[in-house]
């Protein structure tokens, strides 16, 4: 297939593009910079220059493709105070892509998240997020809109990713926790640290996106979850051991000052299953789990970005 990928040079996209090419597909990758374009060309992808705001470019590329994987999101403005603006731009892009595929039967896969799906119990692919009009729930509403394209002749699916998609080169949540521990001189966790985060290696996540675009039935919800829940305290202990700093509890009232923007996420207790996903598309994670990946040491080779 000829597959259009937005966010093609991003954390998941840069793993997905070679995954698709190695499986025999052609890839058109959206690139907003010369650096991104060069990276895509180097691995054998065709470059489409533009951004998620260039709706005509998105429509044209989708129309010229046999399927679409949408990974791009304006993380830069989302985490600098305008999450709503980023979510609204994402919805416009999704609407443009979906409309271009209307009635074609072609696959349309987007990335979403699993955090907060079912507090207090293990969430499954059958659980649907609450849409309450908040900025964060706008992304959930976008995912629901993608699933609704199934009734319009699009083989649409949503891959809900774990809060941490880890691996060598990660600059996300794990790298930020390492940077915080390095800066503060302690590796912290909230409360007793017995809450959990689901996790997946980025290479396993990339393979799931390939399987989704190849095989997922219309209207499918898939979970990019290799481990249903890793204790936050266990994460902190591995970080503390590698940095040779104490591991300690941080009081909830001090969380924002200690962890910054991560404070709101570290308090989540999210257990998430991917059993239905594995059965539906034959996905089986094969790469190291989160703690084993941390123990490989690549998160600690050089100072991570400051929190």
C-alpha atoms as one frame of an Amber mdcrd trajectory, in Angstrom:
protein
   0.000   0.000   0.000   0.905   3.649  -0.426   0.505   5.109   3.052   0.487
   8.769   4.065   1.971   9.315   7.539   1.741  12.595   9.447   4.231  13.040
  12.275   6.471  10.790  10.184   9.713  12.085  11.685   8.440  12.109  15.282
   9.077   9.640  18.087   6.644   6.958  16.885   6.613   8.019  13.239  10.373
   7.621  12.823   9.976   3.987  13.924   6.794   3.400  11.911   8.143   4.599
   8.545  10.922   1.955   8.297   8.496  -0.610   9.753   6.110   0.062   6.872
   8.838   0.154   4.225  10.354  -3.109   5.479   6.889  -4.679   5.149   6.751
  -3.677   1.477   4.672  -0.496   1.680   5.406   2.871   0.114   5.372   5.826
   2.511   4.535   9.485   1.992   5.708  11.376   5.054   4.569  14.848   6.077
   7.581  17.058   6.867   7.517  20.637   8.109  11.296  21.220   8.029  14.328
  20.468   5.893  15.728  18.289   8.663  12.563  16.160   8.789  12.443  15.924
   5.006  16.071  14.757   4.856  15.457  12.104   7.537  12.488  10.728   5.610
  14.344  10.693   2.305  17.229   8.840   3.930  15.017   5.910   4.945  13.303
   5.703   1.559  10.074   7.658   2.088   8.554  10.208  -0.274   8.280  13.665
   1.297   5.149  15.815   1.462   6.096  19.291   2.659   3.636  20.991   4.991
   2.125  21.041   8.475  -1.086  19.824  10.075  -2.513  23.304   9.443  -2.175
  22.861   5.659  -5.549  21.202   5.209  -5.490  21.163   1.402  -2.096  19.434
   1.511  -3.491  16.829   3.891  -6.527  16.213   1.691  -4.436  15.871  -1.457
  -1.962  13.454   0.133  -4.752  11.346   1.627  -6.591  11.221  -1.695  -3.396
  10.042  -3.422  -2.795   7.294  -0.840  -4.178   3.850  -0.043  -4.329   4.681
   3.659  -3.425   7.246   6.306  -1.737   7.090   9.702  -2.112  10.351  11.618
   0.498  10.807  14.354   1.202  14.549  14.217   0.141  16.755  17.123   1.237
  20.241  18.121   3.041  19.143  21.278   5.060  22.355  21.305   2.029  24.551
  21.974   0.117  21.870  23.883   2.704  21.715  26.662   3.449  25.432  26.678
  -0.069  26.410  27.710  -2.359  26.056  24.685  -3.530  22.454  24.771  -6.940
  23.503  23.510  -5.414  25.181  20.471  -3.389  22.056  19.699  -6.456  19.826
  20.110  -8.570  22.050  17.880  -5.902  22.007  15.154  -5.786  18.225  15.452
  -9.545  17.979  14.969  -9.403  20.112  11.819  -6.648  17.892  10.416  -8.568
  14.706  11.237 -11.735  16.023   9.617  -9.812  16.920   6.444  -8.126  13.510
   6.256 -11.314  11.584   6.994 -13.334  13.504   4.423 -10.687  12.753   1.773
 -11.101   9.024   2.513 -14.911   9.144   2.693 -16.462   6.120   0.968 -13.152
   4.608  -0.164 -12.885   1.704   2.287  -9.278   2.752   2.908  -7.663   2.594
   6.363  -7.391   5.682   8.565  -5.487   5.177  11.832  -4.823   7.805  14.488
  -3.004   7.894  17.822  -4.808   8.538  21.096  -4.143   7.699  24.754  -5.227
   5.327  27.517  -4.663   7.520  30.585  -7.733   8.096  32.729 -10.008   5.641
  30.912 -11.252   3.631  33.887  -9.949   4.804  37.278  -9.992   2.083  39.914
 -10.060  -0.885  37.547  -8.316  -2.318  34.505  -9.450  -0.542  31.349 -10.113
  -2.455  28.136 -10.592  -1.507  24.513 -14.353  -1.448  25.141 -14.060   1.473
  27.585 -14.813   4.890  26.141 -13.483   8.166  27.571 -15.685  10.818  29.126
 -16.257  13.781  26.820 -16.868  16.745  29.125 -15.770  19.698  27.015 -12.439
  20.104  28.791  -9.361  20.788  26.630  -7.976  17.306  27.306 -11.242  15.615
  26.357 -11.165  17.368  22.983  -8.605  14.791  21.870 -10.917  12.018  23.003
 -13.732  13.595  21.022 -11.463  13.605  17.967 -10.807   9.894  18.420 -14.554
   9.275  18.591 -14.983  11.268  15.378 -12.434   9.037  13.644 -14.305   5.917
  14.744 -17.495   7.462  13.364 -15.922   7.557   9.898 -16.445   3.782   9.859
 -20.107   4.451   9.088 -19.007   6.536   6.096 -17.059   3.826   4.327 -13.649
   4.400   5.952 -11.720   1.581   7.639 -10.960   3.782  10.618  -9.269   2.745
  13.850  -7.719   4.342  16.919  -4.519   3.182  18.616  -4.553   4.297  22.254
  -0.976   4.570  23.421   0.491   4.084  26.896   1.560   7.241  28.781   5.153
   6.185  28.222   6.360   4.888  24.855   9.925   4.200  25.891  13.122   3.423
  24.036  16.582   4.705  23.174  16.320   8.400  22.268  13.153   9.058  24.282
  12.696  12.694  25.314   9.272  12.183  26.891   8.025  11.361  30.378  10.835
   8.949  31.318  13.550  11.343  30.179  11.862  14.132  32.136  11.736  11.992
  35.297  15.437  11.248  34.911  16.197  14.940  34.396  14.147  15.856  37.473
  15.966  13.302  39.637  19.316  14.540  38.339  18.402  18.176  39.052  16.747
  17.635  42.445  19.256  15.099  43.718  16.498  12.622  44.611  14.385  10.214
  42.589  10.837  10.924  43.676   7.378   9.389  43.501   4.046  10.611  44.830
   2.574   9.229  48.046   3.455   5.572  48.520   4.255   5.143  44.827   1.985
   2.127  44.373   0.044   3.675  41.501   0.738   2.355  38.001   1.455   3.446
  34.449   0.985   1.181  31.444   3.982   1.133  29.101   5.057   0.093  25.608
   8.336   0.125  23.713   8.211   2.495  20.718   9.198  -0.306  18.302   6.302
  -2.459  19.505   3.995   0.557  19.168   5.203   1.133  15.599   4.434  -2.465
  14.693   0.929  -2.099  16.104   0.277   0.904  13.858   1.411  -1.150  10.868
  -0.890  -4.012  11.811  -3.748  -1.537  12.270  -3.342   0.015   8.835  -3.044
  -3.446   7.279  -5.733  -5.383   9.120  -7.794  -3.552  11.756 -11.548  -3.731
  11.065 -13.481  -0.498  10.655 -14.286   1.136  13.989 -11.583  -0.721  15.952
 -10.066   0.533  19.189  -6.595  -0.881  19.823  -4.393  -0.549  22.907  -0.677
   0.087  22.507   0.026  -1.452  25.904   2.744  -4.041  26.431   2.658  -3.887
  30.263  -0.693  -3.239  31.898   0.787  -1.317  34.824   4.299  -0.576  36.117
   4.538   0.797  39.655   5.771   4.384  39.770   7.896   3.583  42.820   9.640
   0.801  40.906  10.444   3.302  38.147  11.822   5.752  40.716  14.000   3.049
  42.267  15.634   2.150  38.945  16.298   5.831  38.241  17.717   6.356  41.724
  20.034   3.380  41.373  21.432   4.525  38.041  21.931   8.130  39.171  23.101
   7.077  42.651  20.603   9.383  44.362  18.127   8.669  47.183  14.625   7.428
  46.326  11.963   9.275  48.269   8.268  10.059  48.466   7.140  13.548  47.499
   4.092  14.922  49.307   1.134  15.735  47.017   1.206  19.398  48.060   4.848
  19.624  46.936   4.336  17.733  43.673   3.995  20.724  41.342   7.144  22.330
  42.688   9.121  19.111  42.423   7.857  17.529  39.192   6.536  20.512  37.240
   4.046  19.614  34.498   4.484  15.894  35.251   2.868  16.255  38.676  -0.640
  15.770  37.305   0.350  12.618  35.442   2.361  10.976  38.227  -0.702  10.736
  40.434  -2.603   8.628  37.900  -3.241   4.990  38.670  -3.905   3.427  35.279
  -4.107  -0.323  34.693  -4.880  -1.088  31.049  -5.335  -4.353  29.161  -4.446
  -5.015  25.522  -5.855  -8.566  25.367  -8.500  -7.704  22.772  -5.934  -5.912
  20.603  -3.608  -8.895  20.596  -6.437 -11.210  19.616  -7.832  -8.902  16.934
  -4.688  -8.047  14.960  -2.154 -10.615  16.199   0.075  -8.100  17.957   2.617
  -9.462  20.429   5.156  -7.084  22.028   8.705  -8.440  21.783  10.901  -5.569
  22.972  12.103  -4.911  26.568   9.629  -3.776  29.210   9.975  -0.361  30.839
  12.118  -1.341  33.834  14.371  -3.531  31.696  14.704  -0.711  29.168  15.646
   1.745  31.921  18.207  -0.773  33.184  19.883  -0.855  29.749  21.250   2.568
  30.716  20.606   4.690  27.623  18.413   7.106  29.611  21.453   7.910  31.766
  24.308   8.141  29.255  24.051  11.928  28.917  22.066  14.474  30.902  18.430
  14.352  29.813  16.586  17.600  28.953  15.739  19.623  32.054  12.181  19.281
  33.316
